[in-house]
Amino acid sequence: MSVLEVAGLRTHFFTRAGVVKAVDGVDFTLQRGEVMGLVGESGSGKTVTGFSILGLVDPPGRIVGGSIRYRGEELVGAPDERLRELRGNRIAMIFQDPMMTLNPVLRIDTQMVEAIQAHERVPKKAAWERARDGLGQVGIPSPEERLRAYPHQLSGGMRQRVTIAIAFLNAPELIIADEPTTALDVTIQAQIIYQAQKVCRERGAAMIWITHDLAVVAGLADRICVMYAGRIVEAGPTDDVIDRPLHPYTVGLLGSVPSANKRGQRLNQIPGMTPNMLALPKGCAFRERCARAGDACLAEPGITEPAAGRALRCFHPHGIEVPA
Amino acid sequence: MTVFIIRRLLQAALVVLLMSLIVFFGVNVIGDPIDMLINPEADQAEIERAIKALGLDRPIGEQYLFFLKGVATGDFGRSFIFGEPALKLILHHMPATVELALTALILAILIGIPLGLFAGLYPDHPVSRAIMAGSILGFSLPTFWVGLMMIILFAVVLGWLPATGRGDTAVFLGIKSSAFTRDGLSHLAMPALNLALLKISLVIRLTRAGAREAMHQDYIKFARAKGLRTRRVIGVHLLKNIMIPVVTVLGLEFGNLLAFSVVTESIFAWPGMGKLLIESLLQLDRPVVVAYLMIIVVVFVIINLAVDILYSILDPRVRLREQGT
């Protein structure tokens, strides 16, 4: 059975200026131990998708439609207490900015022990030992000492390791990692990715790695979903999507990644700006920035399956000539 | 830490000295205490005698030096009016004021924090709007007016509470307080609430602002993502962060309560230091006024020190520096 099935998920924010359709029809399935990269620009709805799964969408936001099934159990509309039981226990999340995610006035051990005791009746000492072992597993030297520290006494990379350790404390089946390396130095990035991947493999946990950096997921994910303006516009196995992108937006994203064999050349950029989520263009949301757009794009593209295991929302995919 | 405290105390000594200088000369400028003290029908010889007895015939500078010499041995001079040592007089009135101020502080915490927290967590709830409107009233209504209205309502119309005085006191754990008797408590209730009103409003607004800000911090969302129960997220993660500004402000406010509860004490005829101060000022009883203000400076310094230490306990990012303040 798949760990997670998301179908037709729609999460909207009812602001004074209007309704922001942050997530507007997202579908994907995650198998046990699978790593999925969720890629897109800022504001494309990646993070909101993550929070929707955890049931942590705050007002004025609300899940207005679709279903999220964890091991077949419907989470949309599930009681708060049930969601709390799953959070941090079966489904855990790692946040973007390690400087902000740990409570500045509580010691590391307090923040780790409480995460265990929220889900299990464990004596404090046993929980403390589990926390210590957890820190060891993410490569933190002298974990006993670190447990007694306050967050501000640790470096950014160290803090992100701590949050990863917290996420894995209760051996969850699903980890949602929301750009966990964006705020870190490049050298630390690689270590964090390595640690997260390693713990994931060891525990057989599935992972959703949210990022705007295709280069990061290329080496990490089994499958990639590309999100644009609240929808998944292209999905497929990582190698297929990277080698043969179909959606013009994916092509644009790949073109803007710097690499060694493009040295000296100008990087391609996607023309235009990220769309205003309050006033999305009719039809395909990418239409106004797309060189291949035609009259057909005034209608909303449905999901097609151009090849086995791949999904696409586009009338004029790459590799197929634009009809005149 | 020790160096920090010693430094603070040295600074305090300097402030106390300056304070005494200003007040000593200041009170002298206001008027001549002799005019207030002497029977108008006294003859010149009697007046001369009285002036000499109070030491007022000497140049003011000399009087001040004489006063300082006395302070060094713990003698703040005698009250012109009561003829008693000024220090003894003030210490005699102190427990009543401390009791009043402490009760007001406790009320401010017990009422202010829960209400502020509610208003911060549910900003759009009608109850929250009522709380905030109430806090505006608490800020803007003058203390003396509210005090009088309370007396009219609770003492005159309803007859539930006595209007004035301190009531019976009892000794418990070596502390003599009216908080330990039924009669004393009924006397304490109105003045304490009156004094606390402004502080309650202050705590409500501080707590609410803190809660609204902290609510959207990542560490609160992360705490929820860990699956913690709401009680713990709010009671530990949120509250501990909010308490930092609240403790700072309340500490300073406590000093204010002690030093300047004059209005409330006057209205409810509470036999505390504030009432003593206002009477002494009116009668130009210089030794009492000077001694009172010096004691208040010391109290403020001690409270500030306590707040700094408490602050470093609440917020691990703050370490008391050995240098500077």
XYZ file of C-alpha atoms in Angstrom:
649
model
C 0.000 0.000 0.000
C 1.254 3.479 -0.746
C 2.200 5.635 2.209
C 0.538 8.755 0.936
C -2.066 9.461 -1.711
C -2.905 13.050 -2.446
C -5.738 13.605 -4.896
C -7.241 16.870 -6.110
C -5.906 18.734 -3.085
C -7.008 22.349 -3.011
C -5.930 24.726 -0.240
C -7.105 28.291 -0.541
C -6.396 31.405 1.508
C -9.307 33.735 2.004
C -7.575 37.087 2.340
C -9.098 40.538 2.314
C -7.668 41.145 -1.158
C -9.296 37.989 -2.513
C -8.963 34.230 -2.608
C -5.424 32.949 -3.073
C -5.532 29.476 -4.584
C -2.162 28.455 -3.171
C -2.780 24.796 -3.912
C -5.303 24.144 -6.632
C -5.564 20.526 -7.624
C -2.479 18.594 -6.634
C -2.204 14.834 -7.112
C 0.624 12.491 -6.271
C 1.290 9.150 -4.650
C 4.216 8.200 -2.516
C 5.417 4.634 -2.017
C 7.229 3.303 1.023
C 10.806 4.558 1.152
C 10.382 6.680 -1.946
C 11.949 10.139 -2.184
C 9.949 12.671 -4.135
C 11.242 16.088 -5.135
C 8.620 18.825 -5.154
C 10.099 21.606 -7.236
C 8.885 25.096 -7.987
C 9.422 28.803 -7.566
C 8.601 30.716 -4.392
C 4.866 30.991 -4.013
C 4.067 28.020 -6.215
C 2.353 26.232 -3.318
C 5.039 23.735 -2.357
C 5.150 24.626 1.313
C 1.387 24.929 1.622
C 1.109 21.434 0.162
C 3.418 20.230 2.953
C 1.448 21.984 5.679
C -1.813 20.663 4.235
C -0.589 17.109 4.682
C 0.251 17.830 8.330
C -3.059 19.596 8.916
C -1.196 22.763 9.864
C -2.799 25.265 7.514
C -3.600 28.346 9.585
C -6.486 30.732 8.941
C -7.253 32.458 6.662
C -6.116 29.307 4.824
C -8.296 26.217 4.538
C -8.287 22.920 2.675
C -11.306 23.343 0.448
C -11.223 20.111 -1.489
C -9.520 16.884 -2.399
C -8.226 14.097 -0.252
C -5.038 13.204 1.567
C -4.758 9.556 2.498
C -2.094 8.294 4.819
C -2.014 4.488 4.562
C -5.551 4.666 3.299
C -6.741 6.861 6.170
C -8.379 10.115 5.109
C -6.681 13.098 6.749
C -8.791 15.880 5.284
C -11.432 16.589 7.915
C -9.888 14.151 10.402
C -10.293 15.154 14.079
C -7.592 17.486 15.450
C -6.479 14.960 18.042
C -5.925 12.274 15.380
C -3.863 14.704 13.299
C -1.835 15.603 16.378
C -1.132 11.919 16.999
C 0.201 11.548 13.470
C 2.223 14.771 13.455
C 5.813 14.310 14.506
C 5.062 10.646 15.028
C 4.112 9.060 11.680
C 4.547 12.199 9.543
C 7.315 14.627 10.435
C 8.478 17.862 8.916
C 11.791 19.670 8.627
C 11.570 23.425 8.184
C 13.466 25.803 5.982
C 15.244 28.079 8.418
C 17.017 26.308 11.284
C 17.641 29.660 12.963
C 13.920 30.084 13.497
C 12.569 26.578 14.056
C 14.024 25.811 17.458
C 12.546 27.634 20.406
C 15.237 30.084 21.566
C 14.393 29.843 25.270
C 14.295 26.048 25.631
C 17.244 23.704 25.797
C 17.746 21.147 23.039
C 17.002 18.245 25.375
C 13.690 19.818 26.431
C 12.671 20.205 22.817
C 13.643 16.645 21.940
C 12.267 14.877 24.995
C 8.887 16.596 24.651
C 8.668 15.404 21.051
C 9.003 11.804 22.254
C 6.741 12.158 25.263
C 3.995 13.747 23.194
C 3.444 10.387 21.508
C 4.607 7.736 23.924
C 4.610 7.137 27.649
C 8.346 6.996 28.138
C 10.263 7.807 31.305
C 12.219 11.012 30.938
C 15.545 9.244 31.188
C 14.767 6.798 28.399
C 13.509 9.624 26.206
C 16.666 11.567 26.936
C 18.814 8.641 25.879
C 16.836 8.285 22.667
C 17.360 11.974 21.983
C 21.082 11.552 22.539
C 21.270 8.603 20.142
C 19.229 10.574 17.628
C 21.732 13.407 17.671
C 24.554 10.921 17.215
C 22.881 9.487 14.129
C 22.819 12.819 12.322
C 26.519 13.274 12.899
C 26.563 15.606 15.877
C 29.745 15.206 17.901
C 29.491 14.892 21.705
C 25.679 14.781 21.691
C 25.373 14.761 25.493
C 26.924 18.183 25.640
C 24.788 19.507 22.786
C 21.635 18.324 24.508
C 22.309 20.702 27.339
C 22.885 23.628 25.002
C 20.450 26.315 23.930
C 19.830 26.772 20.187
C 21.791 30.021 19.988
C 24.899 28.182 21.099
C 24.847 26.011 17.972
C 25.711 26.891 14.370
C 23.099 26.912 11.619
C 24.190 23.560 10.226
C 24.198 22.066 13.701
C 20.692 23.358 14.367
C 19.396 21.876 11.122
C 20.899 18.533 12.143
C 19.028 18.869 15.423
C 15.721 19.477 13.630
C 16.407 16.501 11.363
C 17.125 14.414 14.452
C 13.844 15.627 15.980
C 11.966 14.727 12.801
C 13.344 11.189 12.930
C 12.925 10.693 16.711
C 9.718 8.709 16.457
C 10.737 6.778 13.326
C 8.108 8.351 11.049
C 7.073 6.787 7.777
C 6.948 10.073 5.972
C 9.214 13.104 6.192
C 8.359 16.400 4.609
C 11.548 18.418 4.183
C 10.778 22.011 3.273
C 13.895 23.474 1.651
C 16.003 22.318 4.579
C 19.272 23.386 2.989
C 18.330 26.754 1.526
C 19.476 28.764 4.527
C 22.790 26.934 4.869
C 26.301 27.228 3.445
C 26.937 25.135 0.365
C 29.406 22.861 2.139
C 26.907 22.246 4.928
C 24.140 21.685 2.350
C 25.811 18.591 1.007
C 26.273 17.182 4.506
C 22.664 17.826 5.452
C 21.388 16.202 2.263
C 23.640 13.241 2.914
C 22.438 12.910 6.511
C 18.780 13.183 5.618
C 19.162 10.665 2.816
C 21.096 8.251 5.011
C 18.607 8.283 7.875
C 15.784 7.956 5.377
C 17.351 4.855 3.782
C 18.146 3.277 7.141
C 14.613 3.697 8.438
C 12.827 3.106 5.156
C 10.968 6.373 5.452
C 9.408 8.080 2.469
C 10.348 11.676 1.915
C 9.003 14.726 0.151
C 11.883 17.085 -0.509
C 10.543 20.539 -1.246
C 12.958 22.819 -3.065
C 13.355 25.410 -5.786
C 16.708 23.943 -6.723
C 16.531 21.259 -9.382
C 20.218 20.520 -8.945
C 19.583 19.432 -5.344
C 16.801 16.970 -6.114
C 18.498 15.594 -9.204
C 20.850 13.540 -7.080
C 18.400 12.819 -4.313
C 14.890 12.108 -5.511
C 13.436 9.036 -7.186
C 10.688 11.112 -8.688
C 10.129 14.792 -9.390
C 6.947 16.840 -9.349
C 7.234 20.319 -10.803
C 4.771 22.773 -9.339
C 3.605 26.009 -10.872
C 0.936 28.357 -9.480
C -0.617 25.761 -7.190
C -0.612 22.865 -9.666
C 1.722 20.068 -10.571
C 2.529 20.740 -14.215
C 4.898 17.871 -14.777
C 5.815 14.718 -12.899
C 7.908 11.664 -13.575
C 11.000 9.674 -12.650
C 13.893 12.040 -11.907
C 16.139 10.992 -14.807
C 13.334 11.186 -17.362
C 12.245 14.633 -16.255
C 15.790 15.995 -16.185
C 16.870 14.409 -19.477
C 13.632 14.875 -21.426
C 11.612 17.675 -19.858
C 8.258 18.122 -21.548
C 6.700 21.179 -19.944
C 8.123 24.525 -21.123
C 8.357 25.598 -17.475
C 10.514 22.598 -16.573
C 12.664 23.319 -19.612
C 13.042 26.897 -18.375
C 13.965 25.760 -14.865
C 16.590 23.358 -16.180
C 17.976 26.037 -18.476
C 18.532 28.354 -15.540
C 20.649 25.900 -13.553
C 24.343 26.794 -13.842
C 26.606 23.867 -14.698
C 30.152 23.152 -15.809
C 29.387 22.495 -19.478
C 27.626 25.833 -19.806
C 30.665 27.792 -18.668
C 30.955 31.163 -20.330
C 27.447 31.022 -21.731
C 24.648 33.238 -20.615
C 22.183 31.402 -18.369
C 18.711 31.207 -19.732
C 16.073 32.781 -17.638
C 12.348 32.326 -17.659
C 10.818 35.549 -18.963
C 8.287 37.454 -16.901
C 7.596 37.218 -13.196
C 6.042 34.695 -10.888
C 2.309 35.053 -11.363
C 0.159 37.094 -9.023
C -1.731 34.392 -7.171
C -4.698 36.714 -6.707
C -5.193 37.176 -10.433
C -4.055 34.093 -12.302
C -4.449 34.211 -16.066
C -7.286 32.134 -17.480
C -6.375 28.731 -18.844
C -2.758 27.670 -18.422
C -1.183 29.800 -15.666
C 2.196 29.720 -17.410
C 0.742 30.928 -20.744
C 1.976 34.516 -20.486
C 5.579 33.514 -19.897
C 5.629 30.686 -22.417
C 7.162 30.931 -25.876
C 5.106 27.991 -27.114
C 1.729 29.212 -25.952
C -1.081 29.382 -28.472
C -4.829 29.869 -28.560
C -5.376 26.411 -27.144
C -3.710 27.516 -23.903
C -6.658 29.799 -23.104
C -8.357 26.612 -21.931
C -7.118 24.809 -18.873
C -4.814 21.922 -19.784
C -5.806 18.605 -18.260
C -3.454 15.904 -17.044
C -2.081 13.695 -19.786
C 0.256 10.734 -19.648
C 2.709 11.248 -22.499
C 4.867 8.295 -21.436
C 4.710 5.557 -18.822
C 4.962 6.954 -15.317
C 4.876 10.552 -16.448
C 2.210 13.210 -16.023
C 1.885 16.529 -17.789
C -0.378 19.562 -17.958
C 0.457 21.186 -21.300
C -0.973 21.478 -24.805
C 2.361 22.157 -26.446
C 5.003 20.027 -24.756
C 8.619 20.065 -25.846
C 9.704 17.529 -28.385
C 6.418 17.918 -30.222
C 6.190 20.610 -32.889
C 3.863 23.516 -32.312
C 1.043 23.361 -34.823
C 0.838 26.567 -36.794
C 28.126 38.031 37.943
C 29.555 39.204 41.267
C 31.421 41.998 39.529
C 28.201 42.892 37.747
C 26.304 43.183 41.020
C 29.051 45.180 42.753
C 29.188 47.573 39.819
C 25.474 48.038 39.987
C 25.569 48.776 43.708
C 28.328 51.361 43.272
C 26.307 53.081 40.581
C 23.358 52.991 42.929
C 25.315 54.691 45.705
C 26.179 57.511 43.339
C 22.559 57.921 42.270
C 21.434 57.985 45.901
C 23.968 60.693 46.698
C 22.892 62.870 43.766
C 19.260 62.313 44.624
C 19.763 63.413 48.218
C 21.584 66.540 47.051
C 18.814 67.564 44.660
C 15.999 66.839 47.105
C 17.744 68.447 50.058
C 18.242 71.747 48.253
C 14.997 71.441 46.342
C 12.809 71.210 49.415
C 14.665 74.186 50.826
C 13.697 76.279 47.838
C 9.976 75.460 48.145
C 9.515 77.240 51.415
C 10.587 77.711 54.985
C 9.418 74.904 57.267
C 9.460 77.307 60.190
C 6.396 79.087 58.822
C 4.507 75.819 58.887
C 5.739 74.630 62.244
C 5.633 77.591 64.534
C 2.587 78.868 66.254
C 1.858 82.223 64.555
C 1.559 83.891 67.946
C 5.045 82.867 69.063
C 7.451 85.698 69.746
C 10.802 86.234 68.092
C 12.766 84.538 70.875
C 10.680 81.383 70.570
C 11.118 81.320 66.816
C 14.878 81.720 67.209
C 14.909 78.868 69.645
C 12.938 76.596 67.325
C 15.178 77.389 64.376
C 18.224 76.588 66.427
C 16.700 73.354 67.683
C 16.048 72.145 64.124
C 19.531 73.204 63.028
C 18.083 75.566 60.451
C 20.212 78.524 61.551
C 23.260 77.094 59.811
C 24.118 77.749 56.130
C 22.358 75.216 53.887
C 25.648 73.677 52.715
C 26.647 72.992 56.273
C 23.231 71.523 57.004
C 23.700 69.124 54.098
C 27.134 68.001 55.250
C 25.762 67.500 58.748
C 22.951 65.411 57.215
C 25.411 63.277 55.216
C 27.435 62.645 58.342
C 24.286 61.409 60.017
C 23.361 59.165 57.064
C 26.751 57.494 57.288
C 25.777 56.318 60.756
C 22.245 55.405 59.722
C 20.675 58.606 61.046
C 18.489 60.341 58.460
C 17.488 63.103 60.847
C 14.355 63.629 62.836
C 11.012 64.540 61.378
C 10.243 68.197 61.990
C 6.608 67.327 62.611
C 6.629 64.100 64.570
C 9.981 64.490 66.245
C 10.705 60.836 65.473
C 13.638 59.568 63.406
C 12.628 59.871 59.727
C 13.824 56.386 58.878
C 11.780 54.791 61.636
C 8.715 56.699 60.512
C 9.078 55.487 56.918
C 9.811 51.895 57.849
C 6.758 51.955 60.061
C 4.582 52.854 57.066
C 6.364 50.573 54.615
C 4.654 47.203 55.262
C 1.221 48.600 54.415
C 2.473 49.913 51.073
C 4.443 46.769 50.232
C 1.377 44.700 50.970
C -0.773 46.899 48.745
C 1.746 46.960 45.906
C 2.369 43.213 46.037
C -1.342 42.446 45.961
C -1.764 44.789 43.006
C 1.141 43.119 41.215
C -0.280 39.645 41.798
C -3.671 40.804 40.535
C -2.026 42.260 37.433
C -0.331 38.933 36.692
C -3.266 36.668 37.533
C -5.795 38.715 35.590
C -3.632 40.327 32.928
C -1.772 37.333 31.514
C -4.747 34.992 30.946
C -6.865 37.759 29.438
C -4.002 38.995 27.251
C -3.257 35.451 26.130
C -6.868 34.859 25.161
C -7.022 38.144 23.267
C -3.780 37.277 21.478
C -4.788 33.740 20.523
C -8.292 34.625 19.342
C -7.973 38.218 18.100
C -11.323 38.158 16.301
C -13.380 36.652 19.120
C -15.992 39.058 20.584
C -14.641 38.370 24.089
C -11.183 39.486 22.907
C -12.625 42.717 21.594
C -14.313 43.281 24.955
C -11.022 42.617 26.765
C -9.186 45.096 24.584
C -11.873 47.749 25.006
C -11.681 47.195 28.756
C -7.920 47.613 28.730
C -8.277 50.946 26.965
C -10.620 52.050 29.743
C -8.122 50.810 32.319
C -5.460 52.943 30.691
C -7.421 56.102 30.253
C -9.669 56.406 33.285
C -7.943 58.375 36.039
C -7.097 56.300 39.106
C -8.645 58.709 41.592
C -11.961 58.747 39.723
C -12.148 54.958 39.465
C -11.267 54.754 43.160
C -14.098 57.090 44.095
C -16.549 55.222 41.867
C -15.516 51.936 43.474
C -16.166 53.383 46.913
C -19.590 54.625 45.823
C -20.497 51.283 44.270
C -19.023 48.704 46.650
C -18.991 50.615 49.922
C -21.940 53.006 49.723
C -24.507 51.422 47.388
C -23.845 47.707 47.833
C -22.165 47.932 51.222
C -19.966 44.900 50.491
C -16.569 46.367 51.291
C -15.294 48.931 53.773
C -14.343 52.249 52.198
C -11.190 53.177 54.089
C -8.413 51.968 56.329
C -6.306 48.852 56.565
C -8.398 46.631 58.845
C -7.144 43.882 61.126
C -3.706 42.464 60.607
C -2.319 39.114 61.649
C 1.182 37.740 61.901
C 2.000 34.732 59.733
C 5.530 33.415 59.157
C 6.832 36.508 60.899
C 5.090 38.844 58.479
C 2.403 41.145 59.722
C -0.167 41.652 57.026
C -3.853 42.310 56.585
C -3.872 39.630 53.868
C -4.132 37.025 56.624
C -7.419 38.129 58.128
C -10.876 38.246 56.619
C -11.375 41.815 57.710
C -7.962 42.812 56.389
C -8.640 41.213 53.018
C -11.941 43.034 52.672
C -10.103 46.286 53.333
C -7.324 45.353 50.914
C -9.533 44.336 47.982
C -10.635 47.727 46.702
C -7.399 49.725 46.981
C -5.392 46.837 45.509
C -7.736 46.475 42.557
C -7.748 50.220 42.054
C -3.972 50.302 42.047
C -3.777 47.230 39.811
C -6.169 48.481 37.146
C -3.552 50.288 35.099
C -1.080 47.430 35.448
C -3.676 44.848 34.410
C -4.308 46.828 31.236
C -0.596 47.069 30.616
C -0.056 43.326 31.091
C -3.025 42.518 28.841
C -1.613 44.594 26.013
C 1.933 43.299 26.430
C 0.805 39.680 26.573
C -1.509 40.066 23.619
C 1.122 41.759 21.461
C 3.666 39.098 22.445
C 1.263 36.252 21.717
C 0.241 37.620 18.339
C 3.857 38.028 17.329
C 5.050 34.685 18.647
C 2.081 32.792 17.164
C 3.465 33.190 13.672
C 7.026 32.299 14.553
C 8.430 29.146 13.004
C 9.240 27.644 16.378
C 5.547 27.586 17.283
C 4.667 25.901 13.996
C 7.533 23.475 14.474
C 6.340 22.706 18.004
C 2.932 21.888 16.535
C 4.547 19.871 13.747
C 6.181 17.773 16.473
C 2.681 16.798 17.542
C 2.778 18.549 20.896
C -0.539 19.127 22.606
C -1.908 22.656 22.334
C -1.598 23.062 26.091
C 2.149 22.557 25.908
C 2.661 24.666 22.791
C 0.941 27.610 24.441
C 1.868 27.009 28.073
C 5.562 26.406 27.470
C 6.699 27.427 23.989
C 4.581 30.531 23.618
C 4.324 31.716 27.216
C 8.007 31.462 28.012
C 8.836 33.725 25.107
C 6.118 36.215 26.019
C 7.213 36.383 29.649
C 10.483 38.130 28.798
C 9.033 41.578 28.064
C 6.269 41.134 30.643
C 8.740 40.480 33.458
C 10.872 43.456 32.482
C 8.006 45.883 32.442
C 6.340 44.475 35.551
C 9.560 44.750 37.529
C 9.855 48.430 36.766
C 6.164 48.910 37.391
C 6.478 47.275 40.791
C 8.927 49.983 41.778
C 6.396 52.530 40.612
C 3.654 50.879 42.629
C 5.773 51.040 45.766
C 6.932 54.590 45.300
C 3.932 56.335 43.876
C 0.765 54.700 45.146
C 0.070 58.134 46.627
C -3.282 58.671 44.937
C -4.772 55.322 45.859
C -3.480 55.497 49.419
C -4.971 58.964 49.839
C -8.390 57.975 48.520
C -8.700 54.821 50.579
C -6.930 56.334 53.606
C -4.404 53.509 53.414
C -1.769 54.125 56.077
C 1.194 53.601 53.750
C 4.329 55.429 52.656
C 2.604 57.321 49.863
C 0.256 58.987 52.287
C 3.196 59.808 54.553
C 5.083 61.347 51.637
C 2.285 63.610 50.525
C 1.719 64.835 54.094
C 5.418 65.424 54.623
C 5.670 67.362 51.384
C 2.756 69.585 52.321
C 4.390 70.387 55.639
C 7.894 70.742 54.212
C 9.112 67.992 56.528
C 12.456 67.812 54.796
C 14.108 64.920 56.652
C 11.204 62.589 55.858
C 11.003 63.579 52.192
C 14.740 63.202 51.653
C 14.920 59.896 53.485
C 11.858 58.597 51.624
C 13.251 59.400 48.196
C 16.638 57.902 49.077
C 14.971 54.693 50.158
C 12.928 54.635 46.955
C 16.078 54.970 44.871
C 17.561 51.989 46.674
C 14.359 50.006 46.136
C 14.402 50.798 42.413
C 18.016 49.740 42.100
C 17.324 46.448 43.849
C 14.286 45.768 41.676
C 16.214 46.550 38.497
C 18.912 44.170 39.589
C 16.352 41.470 40.315
C 14.767 42.012 36.885
C 18.140 41.713 35.175
C 18.859 38.462 36.948
C 15.374 37.108 36.231
C 15.765 38.144 32.610
C 18.925 36.110 32.256
C 17.112 33.107 33.688
C 14.183 33.479 31.282
C 16.213 34.258 28.195
C 19.328 32.127 27.813
C 20.630 34.440 25.107
C 21.099 37.141 27.711
C 24.175 36.749 29.826
C 24.918 39.307 32.503
C 28.002 41.044 31.264
C 30.787 41.754 33.660
C 31.216 45.200 32.200
C 28.821 48.031 31.615
C 25.189 47.838 32.514
